[in-house]
PDB file of C-alpha atoms in Angstrom:
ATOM      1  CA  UNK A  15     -22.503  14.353   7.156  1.00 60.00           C
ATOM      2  CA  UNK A  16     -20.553  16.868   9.782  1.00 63.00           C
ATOM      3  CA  UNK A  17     -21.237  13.682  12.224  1.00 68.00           C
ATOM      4  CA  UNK A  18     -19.469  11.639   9.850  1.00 70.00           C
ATOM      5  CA  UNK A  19     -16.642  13.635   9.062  1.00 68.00           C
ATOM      6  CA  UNK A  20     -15.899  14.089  13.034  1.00 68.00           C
ATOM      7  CA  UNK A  21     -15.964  10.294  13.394  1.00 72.00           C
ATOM      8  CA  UNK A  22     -13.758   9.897  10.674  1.00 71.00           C
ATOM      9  CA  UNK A  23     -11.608  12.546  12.298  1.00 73.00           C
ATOM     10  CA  UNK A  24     -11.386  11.098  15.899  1.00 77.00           C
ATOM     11  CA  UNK A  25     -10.600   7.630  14.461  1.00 78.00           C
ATOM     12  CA  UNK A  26      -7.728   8.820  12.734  1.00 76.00           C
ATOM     13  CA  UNK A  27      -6.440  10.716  15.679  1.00 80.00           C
ATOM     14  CA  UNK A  28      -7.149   7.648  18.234  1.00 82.00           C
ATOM     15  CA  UNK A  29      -5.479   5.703  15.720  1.00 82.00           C
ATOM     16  CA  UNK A  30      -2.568   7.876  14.990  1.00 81.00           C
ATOM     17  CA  UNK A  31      -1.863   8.801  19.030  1.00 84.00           C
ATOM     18  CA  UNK A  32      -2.058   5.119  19.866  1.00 85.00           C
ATOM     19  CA  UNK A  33       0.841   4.416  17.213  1.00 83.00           C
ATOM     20  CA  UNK A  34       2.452   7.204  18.664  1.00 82.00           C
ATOM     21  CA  UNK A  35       2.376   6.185  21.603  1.00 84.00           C
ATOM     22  CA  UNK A  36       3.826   2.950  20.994  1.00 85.00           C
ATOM     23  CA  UNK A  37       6.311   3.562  18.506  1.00 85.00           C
ATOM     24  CA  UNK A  38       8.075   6.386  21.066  1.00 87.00           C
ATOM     25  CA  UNK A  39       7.475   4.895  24.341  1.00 86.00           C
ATOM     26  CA  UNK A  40       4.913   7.514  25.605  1.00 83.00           C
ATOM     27  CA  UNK A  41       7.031  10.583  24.462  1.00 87.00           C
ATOM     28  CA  UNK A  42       7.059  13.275  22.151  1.00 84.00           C
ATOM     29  CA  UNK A  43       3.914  14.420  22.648  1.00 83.00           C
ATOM     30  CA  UNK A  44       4.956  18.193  21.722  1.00 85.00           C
ATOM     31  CA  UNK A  45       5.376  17.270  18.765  1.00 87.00           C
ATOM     32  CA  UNK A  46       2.780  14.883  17.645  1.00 84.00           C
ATOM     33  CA  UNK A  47      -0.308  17.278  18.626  1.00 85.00           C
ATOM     34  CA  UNK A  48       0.630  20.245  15.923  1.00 88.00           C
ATOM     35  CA  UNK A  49       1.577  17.255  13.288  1.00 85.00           C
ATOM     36  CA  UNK A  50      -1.820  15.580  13.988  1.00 82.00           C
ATOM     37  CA  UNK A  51      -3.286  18.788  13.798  1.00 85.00           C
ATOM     38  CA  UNK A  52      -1.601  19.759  10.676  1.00 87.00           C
ATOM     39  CA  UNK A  53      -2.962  16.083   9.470  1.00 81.00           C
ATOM     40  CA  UNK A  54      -6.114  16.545  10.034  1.00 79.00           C
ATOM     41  CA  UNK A  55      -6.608  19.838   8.276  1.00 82.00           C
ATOM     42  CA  UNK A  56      -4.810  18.447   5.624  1.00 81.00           C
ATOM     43  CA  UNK A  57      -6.976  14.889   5.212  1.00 75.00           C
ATOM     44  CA  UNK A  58      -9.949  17.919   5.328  1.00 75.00           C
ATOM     45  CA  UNK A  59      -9.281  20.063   2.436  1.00 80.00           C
ATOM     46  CA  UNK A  60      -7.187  17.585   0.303  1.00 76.00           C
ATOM     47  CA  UNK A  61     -10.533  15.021   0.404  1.00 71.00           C
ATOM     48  CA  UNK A  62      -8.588  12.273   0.378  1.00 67.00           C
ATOM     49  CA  UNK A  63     -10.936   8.911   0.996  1.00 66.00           C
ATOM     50  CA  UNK A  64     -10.184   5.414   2.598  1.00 67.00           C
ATOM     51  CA  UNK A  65     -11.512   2.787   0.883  1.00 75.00           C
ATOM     52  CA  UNK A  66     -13.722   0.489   3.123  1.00 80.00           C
ATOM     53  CA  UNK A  67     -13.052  -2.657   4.009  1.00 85.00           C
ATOM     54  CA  UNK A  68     -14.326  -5.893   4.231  1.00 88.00           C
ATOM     55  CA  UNK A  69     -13.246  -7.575   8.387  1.00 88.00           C
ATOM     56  CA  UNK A  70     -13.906 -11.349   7.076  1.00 91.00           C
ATOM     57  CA  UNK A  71     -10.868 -10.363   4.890  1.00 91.00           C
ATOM     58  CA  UNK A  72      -8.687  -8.682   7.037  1.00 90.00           C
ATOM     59  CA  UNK A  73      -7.012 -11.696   8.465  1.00 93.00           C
ATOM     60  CA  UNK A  74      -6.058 -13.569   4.921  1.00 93.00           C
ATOM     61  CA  UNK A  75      -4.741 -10.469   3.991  1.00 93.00           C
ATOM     62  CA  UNK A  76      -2.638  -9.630   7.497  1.00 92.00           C
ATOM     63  CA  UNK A  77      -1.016 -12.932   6.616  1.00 95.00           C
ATOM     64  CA  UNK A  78      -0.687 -12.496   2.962  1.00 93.00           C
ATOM     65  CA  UNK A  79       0.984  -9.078   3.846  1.00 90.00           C
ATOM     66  CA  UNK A  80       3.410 -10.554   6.570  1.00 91.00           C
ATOM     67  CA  UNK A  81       4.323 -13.306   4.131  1.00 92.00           C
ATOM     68  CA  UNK A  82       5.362 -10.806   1.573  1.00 88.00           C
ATOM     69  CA  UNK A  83       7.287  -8.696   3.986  1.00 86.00           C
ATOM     70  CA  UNK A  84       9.183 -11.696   5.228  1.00 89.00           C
ATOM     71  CA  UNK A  85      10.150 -12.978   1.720  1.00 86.00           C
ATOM     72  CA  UNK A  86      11.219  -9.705   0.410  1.00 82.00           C
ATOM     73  CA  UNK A  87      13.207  -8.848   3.560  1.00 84.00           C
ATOM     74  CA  UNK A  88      14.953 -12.691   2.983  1.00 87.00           C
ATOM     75  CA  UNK A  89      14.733 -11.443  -1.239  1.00 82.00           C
ATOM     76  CA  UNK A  90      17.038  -8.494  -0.425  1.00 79.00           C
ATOM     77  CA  UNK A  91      19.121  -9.515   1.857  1.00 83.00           C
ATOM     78  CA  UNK A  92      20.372 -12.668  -0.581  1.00 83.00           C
ATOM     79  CA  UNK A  93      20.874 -10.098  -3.329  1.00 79.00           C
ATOM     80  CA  UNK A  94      22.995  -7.641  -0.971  1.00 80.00           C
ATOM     81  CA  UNK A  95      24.990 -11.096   0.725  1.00 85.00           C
ATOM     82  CA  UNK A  96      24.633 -13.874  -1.667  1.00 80.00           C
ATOM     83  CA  UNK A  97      27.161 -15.089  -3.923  1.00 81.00           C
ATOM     84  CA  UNK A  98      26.420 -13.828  -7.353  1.00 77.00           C
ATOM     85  CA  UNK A  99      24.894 -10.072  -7.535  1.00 70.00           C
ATOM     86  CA  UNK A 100      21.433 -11.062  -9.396  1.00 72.00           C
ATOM     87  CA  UNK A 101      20.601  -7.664 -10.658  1.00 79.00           C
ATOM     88  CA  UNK A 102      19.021  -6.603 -13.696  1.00 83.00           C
ATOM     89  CA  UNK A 103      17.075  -3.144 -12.918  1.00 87.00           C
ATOM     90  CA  UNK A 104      14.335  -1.966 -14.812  1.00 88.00           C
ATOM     91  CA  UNK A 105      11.433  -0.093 -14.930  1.00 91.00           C
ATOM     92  CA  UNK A 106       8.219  -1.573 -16.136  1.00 90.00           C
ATOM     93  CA  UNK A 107       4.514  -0.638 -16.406  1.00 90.00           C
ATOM     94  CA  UNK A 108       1.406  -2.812 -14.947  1.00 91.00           C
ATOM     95  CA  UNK A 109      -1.895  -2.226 -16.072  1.00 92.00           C
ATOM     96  CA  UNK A 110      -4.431  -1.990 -12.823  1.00 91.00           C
ATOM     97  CA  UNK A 111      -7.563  -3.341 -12.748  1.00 90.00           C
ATOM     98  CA  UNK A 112      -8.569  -1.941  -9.492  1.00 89.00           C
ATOM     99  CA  UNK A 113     -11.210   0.841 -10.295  1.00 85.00           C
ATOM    100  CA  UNK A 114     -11.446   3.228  -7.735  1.00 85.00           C
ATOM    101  CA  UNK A 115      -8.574   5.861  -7.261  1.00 84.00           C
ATOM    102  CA  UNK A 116      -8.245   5.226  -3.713  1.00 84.00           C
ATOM    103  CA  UNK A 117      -7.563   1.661  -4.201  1.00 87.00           C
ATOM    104  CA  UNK A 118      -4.697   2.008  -6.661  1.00 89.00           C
ATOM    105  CA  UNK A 119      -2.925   4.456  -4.485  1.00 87.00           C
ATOM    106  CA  UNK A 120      -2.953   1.905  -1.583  1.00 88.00           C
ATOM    107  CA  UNK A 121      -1.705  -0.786  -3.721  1.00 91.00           C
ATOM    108  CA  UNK A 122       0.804   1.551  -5.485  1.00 91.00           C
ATOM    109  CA  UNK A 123       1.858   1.983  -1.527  1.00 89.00           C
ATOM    110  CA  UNK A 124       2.081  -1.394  -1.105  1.00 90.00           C
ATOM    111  CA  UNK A 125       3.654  -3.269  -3.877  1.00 89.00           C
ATOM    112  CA  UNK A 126       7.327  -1.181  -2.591  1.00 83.00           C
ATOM    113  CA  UNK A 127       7.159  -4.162   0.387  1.00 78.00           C
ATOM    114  CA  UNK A 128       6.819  -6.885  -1.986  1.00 78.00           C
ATOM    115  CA  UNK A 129      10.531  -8.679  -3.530  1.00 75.00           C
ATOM    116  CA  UNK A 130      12.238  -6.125  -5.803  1.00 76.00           C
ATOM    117  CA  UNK A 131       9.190  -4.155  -6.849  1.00 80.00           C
ATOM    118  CA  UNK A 132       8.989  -0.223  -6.248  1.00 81.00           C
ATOM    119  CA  UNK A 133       5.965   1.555  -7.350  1.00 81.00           C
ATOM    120  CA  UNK A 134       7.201   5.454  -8.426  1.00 83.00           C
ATOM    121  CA  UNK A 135       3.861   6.690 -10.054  1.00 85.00           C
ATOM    122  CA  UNK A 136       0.050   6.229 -11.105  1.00 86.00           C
ATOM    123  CA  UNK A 137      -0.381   6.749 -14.722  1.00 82.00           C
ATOM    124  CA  UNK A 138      -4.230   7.991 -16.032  1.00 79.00           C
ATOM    125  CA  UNK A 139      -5.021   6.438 -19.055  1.00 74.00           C
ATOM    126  CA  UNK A 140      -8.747   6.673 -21.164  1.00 67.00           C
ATOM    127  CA  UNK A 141      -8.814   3.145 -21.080  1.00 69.00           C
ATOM    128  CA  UNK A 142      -6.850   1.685 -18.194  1.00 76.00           C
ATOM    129  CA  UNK A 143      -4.359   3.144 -15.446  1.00 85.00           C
ATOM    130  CA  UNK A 144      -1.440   1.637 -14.965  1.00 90.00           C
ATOM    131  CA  UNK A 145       1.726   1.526 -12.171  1.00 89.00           C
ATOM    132  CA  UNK A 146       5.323   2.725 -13.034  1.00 89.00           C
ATOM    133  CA  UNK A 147       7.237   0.465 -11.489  1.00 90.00           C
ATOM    134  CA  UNK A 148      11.325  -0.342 -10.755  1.00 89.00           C
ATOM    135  CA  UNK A 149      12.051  -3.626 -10.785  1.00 88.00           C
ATOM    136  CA  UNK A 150      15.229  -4.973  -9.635  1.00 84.00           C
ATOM    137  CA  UNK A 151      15.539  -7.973 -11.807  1.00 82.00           C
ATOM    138  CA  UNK A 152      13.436  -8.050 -14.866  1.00 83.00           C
ATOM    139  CA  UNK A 153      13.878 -11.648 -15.664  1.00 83.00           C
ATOM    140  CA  UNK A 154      11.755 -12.419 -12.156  1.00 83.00           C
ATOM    141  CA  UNK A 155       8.544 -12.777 -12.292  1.00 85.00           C
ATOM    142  CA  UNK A 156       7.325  -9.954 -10.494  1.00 85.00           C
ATOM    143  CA  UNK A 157       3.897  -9.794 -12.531  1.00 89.00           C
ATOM    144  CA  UNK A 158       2.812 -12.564 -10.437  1.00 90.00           C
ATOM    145  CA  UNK A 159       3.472 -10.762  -6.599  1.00 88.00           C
ATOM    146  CA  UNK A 160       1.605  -7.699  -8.210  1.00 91.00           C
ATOM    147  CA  UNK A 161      -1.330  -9.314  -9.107  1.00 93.00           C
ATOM    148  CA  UNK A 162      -1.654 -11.440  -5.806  1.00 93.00           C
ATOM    149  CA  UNK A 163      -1.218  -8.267  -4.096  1.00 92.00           C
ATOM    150  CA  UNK A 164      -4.181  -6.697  -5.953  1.00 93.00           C
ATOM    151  CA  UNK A 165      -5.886  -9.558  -5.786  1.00 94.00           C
ATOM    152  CA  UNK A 166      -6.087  -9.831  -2.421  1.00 93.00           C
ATOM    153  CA  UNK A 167      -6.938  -6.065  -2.048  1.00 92.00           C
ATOM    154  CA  UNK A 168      -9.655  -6.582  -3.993  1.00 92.00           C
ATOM    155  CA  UNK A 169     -10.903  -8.517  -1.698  1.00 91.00           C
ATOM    156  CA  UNK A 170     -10.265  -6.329   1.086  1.00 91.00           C
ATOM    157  CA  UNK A 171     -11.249  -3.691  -0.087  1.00 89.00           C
ATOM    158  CA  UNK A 172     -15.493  -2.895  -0.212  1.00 84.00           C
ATOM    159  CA  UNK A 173     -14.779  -0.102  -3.222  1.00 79.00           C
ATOM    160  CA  UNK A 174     -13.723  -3.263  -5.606  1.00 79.00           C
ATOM    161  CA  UNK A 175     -15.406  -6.377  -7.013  1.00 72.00           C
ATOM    162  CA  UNK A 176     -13.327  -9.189  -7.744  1.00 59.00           C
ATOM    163  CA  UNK A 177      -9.952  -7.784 -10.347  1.00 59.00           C
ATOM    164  CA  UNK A 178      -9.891 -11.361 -12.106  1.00 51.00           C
ATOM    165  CA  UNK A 179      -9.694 -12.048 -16.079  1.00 47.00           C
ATOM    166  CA  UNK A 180      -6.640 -12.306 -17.261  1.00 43.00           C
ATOM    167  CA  UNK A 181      -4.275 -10.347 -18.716  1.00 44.00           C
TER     168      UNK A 181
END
């Protein structure tokens, strides 16, 4: 177990200096050794988990992902530019179907890339959690980006079995 845990831990950092690296062209390092540090201890004692994953599905979900980004980049920057202002803000709940806690938080994460979603909390529920989420436009259909997104997640992610049935 304390093999695992020190694994886990020297991933993390590898992973976290390499970013660091790259992000700040090779600088900065007085101040990313404390942060990692502080990190680590924190990823310790708050037992936070990482959901496995499965590699066949990394790439369909790298492009997935990229797609999304793309689109809502192009999404936001007609609505700030285009001719006519096409905003109707909202907020609206989606019920999740992914099961494990881990899981939800990563797609609550990720739905803030997709077009004119952002995710602002998890709520518990007996029978079923659901997102809070702003939408900018709640005529879109933004039900059907959410579900894609957890959709493909579920079949990233090792935790989950397939999320379909409908709704």
């Amino acid at each position: 177990m304390l093999f695992r845990q020190l694994a886990s831990m020297s991933m993390f950092s590898l992973l976290a200096a390499l970013c660091w690296g790259a992000l700040t062209e090779n600088q900065g390092w007085w101040f990313f050794l404390p942060l990692c540090a502080l990190l680590l201890i924190w990823r310790h004692y708050a037992r936070l988990s990482l959901p496995g994953v499965r590699l066949a599905a990394v790439p369909g979900f790298v492009v997935f992902f990229v797609k999304q980004v793309v689109l809502g980049a192009f999404d936001v920057g007609w609505r700030a530019l285009g001719p006519k202002s096409k905003c109707s803000p909202d907020w609206r709940r989606y019920p999740v179907r992914l099961s494990d806690p881990a899981s939800q938080r990563l797609l609550a994460s990720l739905i803030s890339v997709l077009p004119g979603t952002c995710s602002a909390q998890i709520e518990s529920h007996p029978q079923r959690n659901q997102l809070l989420l702003h939408v900018l436009d709640r005529h879109d259909d933004w039900q059907t980006g959410v579900a894609a997104l957890e959709l493909q997640l579920a079949g990233l992610l090792t935790a989950e079995s397939s999320v379909g049935g409908s709704r």
